[in-house]
Short mmCIF file of C-alpha atoms in Angstrom, two decimals:
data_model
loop_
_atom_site.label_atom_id
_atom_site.label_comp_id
_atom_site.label_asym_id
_atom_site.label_seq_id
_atom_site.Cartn_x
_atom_site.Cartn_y
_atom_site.Cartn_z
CA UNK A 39 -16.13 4.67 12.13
CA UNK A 40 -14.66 4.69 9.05
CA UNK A 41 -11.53 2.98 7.12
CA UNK A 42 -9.37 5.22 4.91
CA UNK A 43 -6.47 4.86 2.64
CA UNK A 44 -2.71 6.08 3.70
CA UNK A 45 -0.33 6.97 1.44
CA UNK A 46 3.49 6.67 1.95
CA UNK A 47 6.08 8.68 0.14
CA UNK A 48 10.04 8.88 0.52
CA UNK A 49 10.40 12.47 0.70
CA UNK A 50 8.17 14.13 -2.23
CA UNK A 51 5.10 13.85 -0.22
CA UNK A 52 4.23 17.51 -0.76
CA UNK A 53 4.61 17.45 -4.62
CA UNK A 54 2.24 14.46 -4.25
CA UNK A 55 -0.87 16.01 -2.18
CA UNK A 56 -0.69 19.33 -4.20
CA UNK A 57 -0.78 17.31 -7.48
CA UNK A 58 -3.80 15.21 -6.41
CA UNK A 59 -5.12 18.31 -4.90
CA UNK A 60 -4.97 19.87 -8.43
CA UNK A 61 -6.26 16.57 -10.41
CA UNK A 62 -9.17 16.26 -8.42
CA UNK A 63 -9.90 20.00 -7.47
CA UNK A 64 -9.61 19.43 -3.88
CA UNK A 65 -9.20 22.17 -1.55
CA UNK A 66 -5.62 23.39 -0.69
CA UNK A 67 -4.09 20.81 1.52
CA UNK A 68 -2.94 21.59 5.02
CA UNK A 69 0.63 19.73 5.52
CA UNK A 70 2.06 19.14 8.72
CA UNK A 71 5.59 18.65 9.28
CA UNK A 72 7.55 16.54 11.28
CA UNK A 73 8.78 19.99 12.52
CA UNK A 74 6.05 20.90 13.52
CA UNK A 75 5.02 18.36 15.94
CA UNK A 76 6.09 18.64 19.49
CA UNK A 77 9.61 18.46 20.40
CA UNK A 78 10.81 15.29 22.37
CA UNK A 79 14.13 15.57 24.09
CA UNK A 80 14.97 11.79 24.19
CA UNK A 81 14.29 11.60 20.13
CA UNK A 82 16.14 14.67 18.68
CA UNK A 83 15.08 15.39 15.28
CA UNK A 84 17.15 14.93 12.65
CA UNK A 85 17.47 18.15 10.35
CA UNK A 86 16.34 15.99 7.12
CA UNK A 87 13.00 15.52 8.62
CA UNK A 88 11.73 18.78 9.40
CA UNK A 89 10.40 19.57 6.26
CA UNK A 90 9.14 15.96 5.65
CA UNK A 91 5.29 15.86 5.20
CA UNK A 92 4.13 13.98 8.87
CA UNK A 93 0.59 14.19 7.92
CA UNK A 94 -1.57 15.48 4.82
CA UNK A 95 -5.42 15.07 3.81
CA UNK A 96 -6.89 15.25 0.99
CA UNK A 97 -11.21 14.57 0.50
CA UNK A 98 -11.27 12.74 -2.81
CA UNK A 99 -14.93 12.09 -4.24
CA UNK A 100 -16.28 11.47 -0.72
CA UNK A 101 -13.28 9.58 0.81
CA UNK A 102 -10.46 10.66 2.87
CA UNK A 103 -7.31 9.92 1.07
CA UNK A 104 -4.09 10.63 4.07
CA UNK A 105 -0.35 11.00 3.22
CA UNK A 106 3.00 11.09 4.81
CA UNK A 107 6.54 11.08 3.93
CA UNK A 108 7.97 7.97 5.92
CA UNK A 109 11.01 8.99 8.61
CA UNK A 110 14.46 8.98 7.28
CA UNK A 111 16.26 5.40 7.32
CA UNK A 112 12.31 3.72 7.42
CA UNK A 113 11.94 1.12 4.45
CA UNK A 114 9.91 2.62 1.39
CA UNK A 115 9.17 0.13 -0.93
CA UNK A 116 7.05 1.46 -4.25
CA UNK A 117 3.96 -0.68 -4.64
CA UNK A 118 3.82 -1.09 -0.77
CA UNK A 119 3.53 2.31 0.26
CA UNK A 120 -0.14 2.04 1.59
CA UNK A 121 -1.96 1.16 4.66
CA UNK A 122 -5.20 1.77 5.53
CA UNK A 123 -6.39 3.72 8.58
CA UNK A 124 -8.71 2.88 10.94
CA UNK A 125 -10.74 6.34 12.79
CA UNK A 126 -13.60 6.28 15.08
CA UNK A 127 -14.07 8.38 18.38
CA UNK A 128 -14.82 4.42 20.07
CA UNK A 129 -11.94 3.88 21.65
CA UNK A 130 -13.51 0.34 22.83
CA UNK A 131 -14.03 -0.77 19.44
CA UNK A 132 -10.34 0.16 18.17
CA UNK A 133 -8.83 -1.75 20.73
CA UNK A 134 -11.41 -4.99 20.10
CA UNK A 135 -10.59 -4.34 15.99
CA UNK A 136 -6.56 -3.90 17.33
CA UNK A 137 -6.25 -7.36 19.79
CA UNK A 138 -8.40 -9.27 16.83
CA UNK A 139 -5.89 -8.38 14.05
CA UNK A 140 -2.62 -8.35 15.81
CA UNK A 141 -2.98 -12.27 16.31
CA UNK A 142 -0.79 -13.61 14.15
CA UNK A 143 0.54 -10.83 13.26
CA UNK A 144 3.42 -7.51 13.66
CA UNK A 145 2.39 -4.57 16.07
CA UNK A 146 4.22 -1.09 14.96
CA UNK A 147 3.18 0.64 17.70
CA UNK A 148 0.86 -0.49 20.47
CA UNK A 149 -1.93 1.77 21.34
CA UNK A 150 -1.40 4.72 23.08
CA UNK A 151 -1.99 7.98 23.79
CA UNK A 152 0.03 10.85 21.14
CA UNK A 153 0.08 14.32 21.02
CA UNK A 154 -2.89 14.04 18.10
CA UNK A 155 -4.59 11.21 19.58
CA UNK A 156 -5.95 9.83 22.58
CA UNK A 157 -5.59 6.37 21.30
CA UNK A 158 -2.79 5.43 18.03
CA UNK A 159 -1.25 2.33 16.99
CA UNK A 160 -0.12 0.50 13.95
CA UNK A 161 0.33 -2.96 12.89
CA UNK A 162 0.29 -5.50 10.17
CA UNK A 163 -2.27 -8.04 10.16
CA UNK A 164 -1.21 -11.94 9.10
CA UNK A 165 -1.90 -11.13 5.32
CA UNK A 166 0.73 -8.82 5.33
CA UNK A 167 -2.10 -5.71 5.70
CA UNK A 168 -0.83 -2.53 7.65
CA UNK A 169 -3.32 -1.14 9.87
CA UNK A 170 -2.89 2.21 11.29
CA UNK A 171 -5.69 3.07 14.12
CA UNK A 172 -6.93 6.40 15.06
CA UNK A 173 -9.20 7.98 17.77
CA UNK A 174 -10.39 11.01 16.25
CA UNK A 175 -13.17 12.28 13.90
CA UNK A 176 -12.73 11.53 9.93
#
């Protein structure tokens, strides 16, 4: 299990990763765009998003730094733009770490299953924290 850091931007994303990329002489960054995830028919999206980084990561001195533009007409506020993300392939323990710190405080998005995870969800914690959980490997 491990707990990384995730980086929101409002739209310059990719000049972001490739310029931490360069600083810390990571390897090229693979970006995913909201255009490239899986069409949904109810959710149509909108043409300003497509090229919108939906996921980017970078391995920064050991750690696993992720990034993502945030969806057009979500709040972006500069200072707040970070969660941290919670990964393990224990599906058992993110959903014990996900009931204890949702009391008290704001689910995102329950857990569920998404077309890059068996098991997502987001929420902020009663200190204001956002949590983002992830079955997966790091």
């Amino acid at each position: 299990m491990a707990v990384n850091a995730y980086l929101n931007f409002n739209g310059n994303c990719r000049e972001a990763v490739e310029f931490y990329a360069k600083v810390f002489g990571t390897e090229k960054p693979n970006l995913m765009t909201f255009g490239e995830a899986p069409p949904n028919p109810e959710y149509p999206l909108p043409d300003e998003a497509k090229k919108l980084i939906m996921h980017a990561q970078l391995d920064i001195f050991g750690s696993h730094v992720m990034f993502s533009d945030v969806f057009p007409g979500m709040p972006f506020t500069v200072g707040s733009n970070i969660s941290l993300a919670l990964v393990s392939n224990d599906i058992e323990a993110l959903k014990s770490a996900f009931a204890g710190l949702k009391e008290g405080g704001q689910v995102g998005m329950e857990l569920q299953e998404t077309f890059w995870s068996k098991c997502y969800g987001s929420l902020s914690d009663k200190f204001g924290v956002t949590w983002q959980f992830n079955h997966g490997e790091v």
